Amino acid sequence: MDRIECTFTVFFEDPFWVGVYQRQYRGRYQVCKVTFGAQPKDYQVYDYLLKNWHRLAFSAPSAQQGPDERRQNPKRVQRAIARQLEQTGVGTKAQQALQAQYQQQKRQREKQQRCRRQCAQQRQFALRQQKRREKHRGH
């Protein structure tokens, strides 16, 4: 039987309250960020998840494991954190997944913006050419 692990964490990230939804299924880890305005109550969070589940934009599934919940020796945890800071920088796995999703969306926006800009330039060029032809039409 497959095991599904889901957690929804709400925290204050100045100036808004933010919720991070993490899910792990069949070794795939996905994360989604939800921004609330004021501090949400428990029933408001539950209601939001029920009504807007289909609109949640989860990150691409990654093969990495989610956060480990078992109790560990504090000194061992400190050493592990120091090693990770040397390698990857600051951030939890959820934050790293959200950052990867943000970068992917940013690349898509830039690509669409570049396409729009090129289309506008081509349109302006065609307009200039047409005006030029109209000026020399009678001669």
PDB file of C-alpha atoms in Angstrom:
ATOM      1  CA  MET A   1       0.000   0.000   0.000  1.00  0.00           C
ATOM      2  CA  ASP A   2       1.310   3.455  -0.911  1.00  0.00           C
ATOM      3  CA  ARG A   3       1.838   6.025   1.796  1.00  0.00           C
ATOM      4  CA  ILE A   4       0.915   9.675   1.280  1.00  0.00           C
ATOM      5  CA  GLU A   5       2.344  12.339   3.582  1.00  0.00           C
ATOM      6  CA  CYS A   6       0.936  15.872   3.500  1.00  0.00           C
ATOM      7  CA  THR A   7       1.645  18.885   5.665  1.00  0.00           C
ATOM      8  CA  PHE A   8       0.303  22.411   5.520  1.00  0.00           C
ATOM      9  CA  THR A   9       2.264  25.021   7.452  1.00  0.00           C
ATOM     10  CA  VAL A  10       1.054  28.588   7.963  1.00  0.00           C
ATOM     11  CA  PHE A  11       3.577  31.249   8.969  1.00  0.00           C
ATOM     12  CA  PHE A  12       4.019  35.017   8.873  1.00  0.00           C
ATOM     13  CA  GLU A  13       6.254  36.318   6.092  1.00  0.00           C
ATOM     14  CA  ASP A  14       6.172  40.101   6.355  1.00  0.00           C
ATOM     15  CA  PRO A  15       3.678  41.581   5.344  1.00  0.00           C
ATOM     16  CA  PHE A  16       1.449  38.542   4.609  1.00  0.00           C
ATOM     17  CA  TRP A  17       0.530  35.198   6.109  1.00  0.00           C
ATOM     18  CA  VAL A  18       1.763  32.372   3.898  1.00  0.00           C
ATOM     19  CA  GLY A  19       0.881  28.702   3.764  1.00  0.00           C
ATOM     20  CA  VAL A  20       3.220  26.030   2.396  1.00  0.00           C
ATOM     21  CA  TYR A  21       1.606  22.758   1.356  1.00  0.00           C
ATOM     22  CA  GLN A  22       4.010  19.818   1.078  1.00  0.00           C
ATOM     23  CA  ARG A  23       3.083  16.385  -0.166  1.00  0.00           C
ATOM     24  CA  GLN A  24       5.064  13.219  -0.691  1.00  0.00           C
ATOM     25  CA  TYR A  25       3.700  10.279  -2.671  1.00  0.00           C
ATOM     26  CA  ARG A  26       5.592   7.315  -4.120  1.00  0.00           C
ATOM     27  CA  GLY A  27       8.938   8.950  -3.491  1.00  0.00           C
ATOM     28  CA  ARG A  28       7.938  12.167  -5.253  1.00  0.00           C
ATOM     29  CA  TYR A  29       8.038  15.430  -3.316  1.00  0.00           C
ATOM     30  CA  GLN A  30       5.945  18.438  -4.340  1.00  0.00           C
ATOM     31  CA  VAL A  31       5.322  21.788  -2.727  1.00  0.00           C
ATOM     32  CA  CYS A  32       2.892  24.676  -3.199  1.00  0.00           C
ATOM     33  CA  LYS A  33       2.790  28.174  -1.713  1.00  0.00           C
ATOM     34  CA  VAL A  34      -0.462  29.950  -0.810  1.00  0.00           C
ATOM     35  CA  THR A  35      -0.527  33.615   0.220  1.00  0.00           C
ATOM     36  CA  PHE A  36      -3.195  34.794   2.648  1.00  0.00           C
ATOM     37  CA  GLY A  37      -3.860  38.396   3.627  1.00  0.00           C
ATOM     38  CA  ALA A  38      -4.743  38.485   7.304  1.00  0.00           C
ATOM     39  CA  GLN A  39      -4.036  35.641   9.703  1.00  0.00           C
ATOM     40  CA  PRO A  40      -6.345  32.785   8.640  1.00  0.00           C
ATOM     41  CA  LYS A  41      -8.289  30.672  11.104  1.00  0.00           C
ATOM     42  CA  ASP A  42      -8.150  26.884  10.924  1.00  0.00           C
ATOM     43  CA  TYR A  43     -11.587  26.573   9.341  1.00  0.00           C
ATOM     44  CA  GLN A  44     -10.670  29.236   6.740  1.00  0.00           C
ATOM     45  CA  VAL A  45      -7.552  27.304   5.727  1.00  0.00           C
ATOM     46  CA  TYR A  46      -9.541  24.067   5.471  1.00  0.00           C
ATOM     47  CA  ASP A  47     -12.277  25.774   3.469  1.00  0.00           C
ATOM     48  CA  TYR A  48      -9.689  27.363   1.145  1.00  0.00           C
ATOM     49  CA  LEU A  49      -8.037  23.995   0.469  1.00  0.00           C
ATOM     50  CA  LEU A  50     -11.382  22.347  -0.270  1.00  0.00           C
ATOM     51  CA  LYS A  51     -12.569  25.073  -2.639  1.00  0.00           C
ATOM     52  CA  ASN A  52      -9.295  25.848  -4.412  1.00  0.00           C
ATOM     53  CA  TRP A  53      -7.593  22.451  -4.549  1.00  0.00           C
ATOM     54  CA  HIS A  54      -7.723  22.309  -8.361  1.00  0.00           C
ATOM     55  CA  ARG A  55      -6.047  25.753  -8.629  1.00  0.00           C
ATOM     56  CA  LEU A  56      -3.025  24.995  -6.440  1.00  0.00           C
ATOM     57  CA  ALA A  57       0.181  25.222  -8.498  1.00  0.00           C
ATOM     58  CA  PHE A  58       2.461  22.481  -7.213  1.00  0.00           C
ATOM     59  CA  SER A  59       6.124  22.389  -8.122  1.00  0.00           C
ATOM     60  CA  ALA A  60       7.371  19.754 -10.516  1.00  0.00           C
ATOM     61  CA  PRO A  61       7.740  16.415  -8.724  1.00  0.00           C
ATOM     62  CA  SER A  62      11.268  15.812  -7.504  1.00  0.00           C
ATOM     63  CA  ALA A  63      12.766  12.530  -6.405  1.00  0.00           C
ATOM     64  CA  GLN A  64      14.161  14.017  -3.199  1.00  0.00           C
ATOM     65  CA  GLN A  65      12.699  12.986   0.104  1.00  0.00           C
ATOM     66  CA  GLY A  66      10.663  15.442   2.132  1.00  0.00           C
ATOM     67  CA  PRO A  67      11.730  16.667   5.554  1.00  0.00           C
ATOM     68  CA  ASP A  68      12.506  13.888   8.026  1.00  0.00           C
ATOM     69  CA  GLU A  69      10.330  14.013  11.149  1.00  0.00           C
ATOM     70  CA  ARG A  70      12.159  11.608  13.483  1.00  0.00           C
ATOM     71  CA  ARG A  71      14.068  12.799  16.569  1.00  0.00           C
ATOM     72  CA  GLN A  72      17.834  13.184  16.110  1.00  0.00           C
ATOM     73  CA  ASN A  73      20.804  14.039  18.265  1.00  0.00           C
ATOM     74  CA  PRO A  74      21.118  17.877  18.346  1.00  0.00           C
ATOM     75  CA  LYS A  75      24.904  17.866  17.832  1.00  0.00           C
ATOM     76  CA  ARG A  76      24.554  15.586  14.820  1.00  0.00           C
ATOM     77  CA  VAL A  77      21.887  17.891  13.425  1.00  0.00           C
ATOM     78  CA  GLN A  78      24.206  20.912  13.854  1.00  0.00           C
ATOM     79  CA  ARG A  79      27.026  19.141  12.013  1.00  0.00           C
ATOM     80  CA  ALA A  80      24.661  18.135   9.200  1.00  0.00           C
ATOM     81  CA  ILE A  81      23.392  21.723   8.898  1.00  0.00           C
ATOM     82  CA  ALA A  82      26.948  23.067   8.755  1.00  0.00           C
ATOM     83  CA  ARG A  83      27.794  20.600   5.948  1.00  0.00           C
ATOM     84  CA  GLN A  84      24.655  21.536   4.000  1.00  0.00           C
ATOM     85  CA  LEU A  85      25.326  25.265   4.350  1.00  0.00           C
ATOM     86  CA  GLU A  86      28.741  24.757   2.791  1.00  0.00           C
ATOM     87  CA  GLN A  87      27.182  22.931  -0.160  1.00  0.00           C
ATOM     88  CA  THR A  88      23.790  24.417  -0.985  1.00  0.00           C
ATOM     89  CA  GLY A  89      23.184  27.553   1.071  1.00  0.00           C
ATOM     90  CA  VAL A  90      20.328  28.394   3.405  1.00  0.00           C
ATOM     91  CA  GLY A  91      16.858  26.928   2.876  1.00  0.00           C
ATOM     92  CA  THR A  92      14.635  24.003   3.627  1.00  0.00           C
ATOM     93  CA  LYS A  93      13.671  21.510   0.968  1.00  0.00           C
ATOM     94  CA  ALA A  94      10.276  23.156   0.631  1.00  0.00           C
ATOM     95  CA  GLN A  95      11.893  26.565   0.136  1.00  0.00           C
ATOM     96  CA  GLN A  96      14.287  25.134  -2.444  1.00  0.00           C
ATOM     97  CA  ALA A  97      11.404  23.487  -4.310  1.00  0.00           C
ATOM     98  CA  LEU A  98       9.428  26.748  -4.234  1.00  0.00           C
ATOM     99  CA  GLN A  99      12.479  28.619  -5.505  1.00  0.00           C
ATOM    100  CA  ALA A 100      12.885  26.139  -8.366  1.00  0.00           C
ATOM    101  CA  GLN A 101       9.199  26.571  -9.259  1.00  0.00           C
ATOM    102  CA  TYR A 102       9.581  30.356  -9.115  1.00  0.00           C
ATOM    103  CA  GLN A 103      12.622  30.240 -11.420  1.00  0.00           C
ATOM    104  CA  GLN A 104      10.757  28.040 -13.902  1.00  0.00           C
ATOM    105  CA  GLN A 105       7.793  30.439 -13.971  1.00  0.00           C
ATOM    106  CA  LYS A 106      10.206  33.351 -14.363  1.00  0.00           C
ATOM    107  CA  ARG A 107      11.825  31.709 -17.414  1.00  0.00           C
ATOM    108  CA  GLN A 108       8.373  31.135 -18.942  1.00  0.00           C
ATOM    109  CA  ARG A 109       7.396  34.788 -18.368  1.00  0.00           C
ATOM    110  CA  GLU A 110      10.664  35.988 -19.916  1.00  0.00           C
ATOM    111  CA  LYS A 111      10.130  33.751 -22.934  1.00  0.00           C
ATOM    112  CA  GLN A 112       6.583  35.064 -23.452  1.00  0.00           C
ATOM    113  CA  GLN A 113       7.755  38.647 -22.980  1.00  0.00           C
ATOM    114  CA  ARG A 114      10.558  38.178 -25.526  1.00  0.00           C
ATOM    115  CA  CYS A 115       8.068  36.747 -28.027  1.00  0.00           C
ATOM    116  CA  ARG A 116       5.652  39.665 -27.482  1.00  0.00           C
ATOM    117  CA  ARG A 117       8.467  42.191 -27.899  1.00  0.00           C
ATOM    118  CA  GLN A 118       9.639  40.562 -31.161  1.00  0.00           C
ATOM    119  CA  CYS A 119       6.086  40.501 -32.510  1.00  0.00           C
ATOM    120  CA  ALA A 120       5.657  44.193 -31.672  1.00  0.00           C
ATOM    121  CA  GLN A 121       8.956  45.048 -33.393  1.00  0.00           C
ATOM    122  CA  GLN A 122       7.956  43.097 -36.500  1.00  0.00           C
ATOM    123  CA  ARG A 123       4.581  44.827 -36.543  1.00  0.00           C
ATOM    124  CA  GLN A 124       6.218  48.260 -36.263  1.00  0.00           C
ATOM    125  CA  PHE A 125       8.704  47.390 -38.996  1.00  0.00           C
ATOM    126  CA  ALA A 126       5.895  46.253 -41.299  1.00  0.00           C
ATOM    127  CA  LEU A 127       4.016  49.497 -40.575  1.00  0.00           C
ATOM    128  CA  ARG A 128       7.093  51.598 -41.416  1.00  0.00           C
ATOM    129  CA  GLN A 129       7.640  49.688 -44.652  1.00  0.00           C
ATOM    130  CA  GLN A 130       4.003  50.147 -45.630  1.00  0.00           C
ATOM    131  CA  LYS A 131       4.165  53.913 -44.976  1.00  0.00           C
ATOM    132  CA  ARG A 132       7.376  54.118 -46.994  1.00  0.00           C
ATOM    133  CA  ARG A 133       5.732  52.357 -49.929  1.00  0.00           C
ATOM    134  CA  GLU A 134       2.698  54.650 -49.722  1.00  0.00           C
ATOM    135  CA  LYS A 135       4.913  57.740 -49.863  1.00  0.00           C
ATOM    136  CA  HIS A 136       6.545  56.588 -53.108  1.00  0.00           C
ATOM    137  CA  ARG A 137       3.356  55.308 -54.676  1.00  0.00           C
ATOM    138  CA  GLY A 138       2.718  58.129 -57.110  1.00  0.00           C
ATOM    139  CA  HIS A 139       6.279  58.629 -58.334  1.00  0.00           C
TER     140      HIS A 139
END
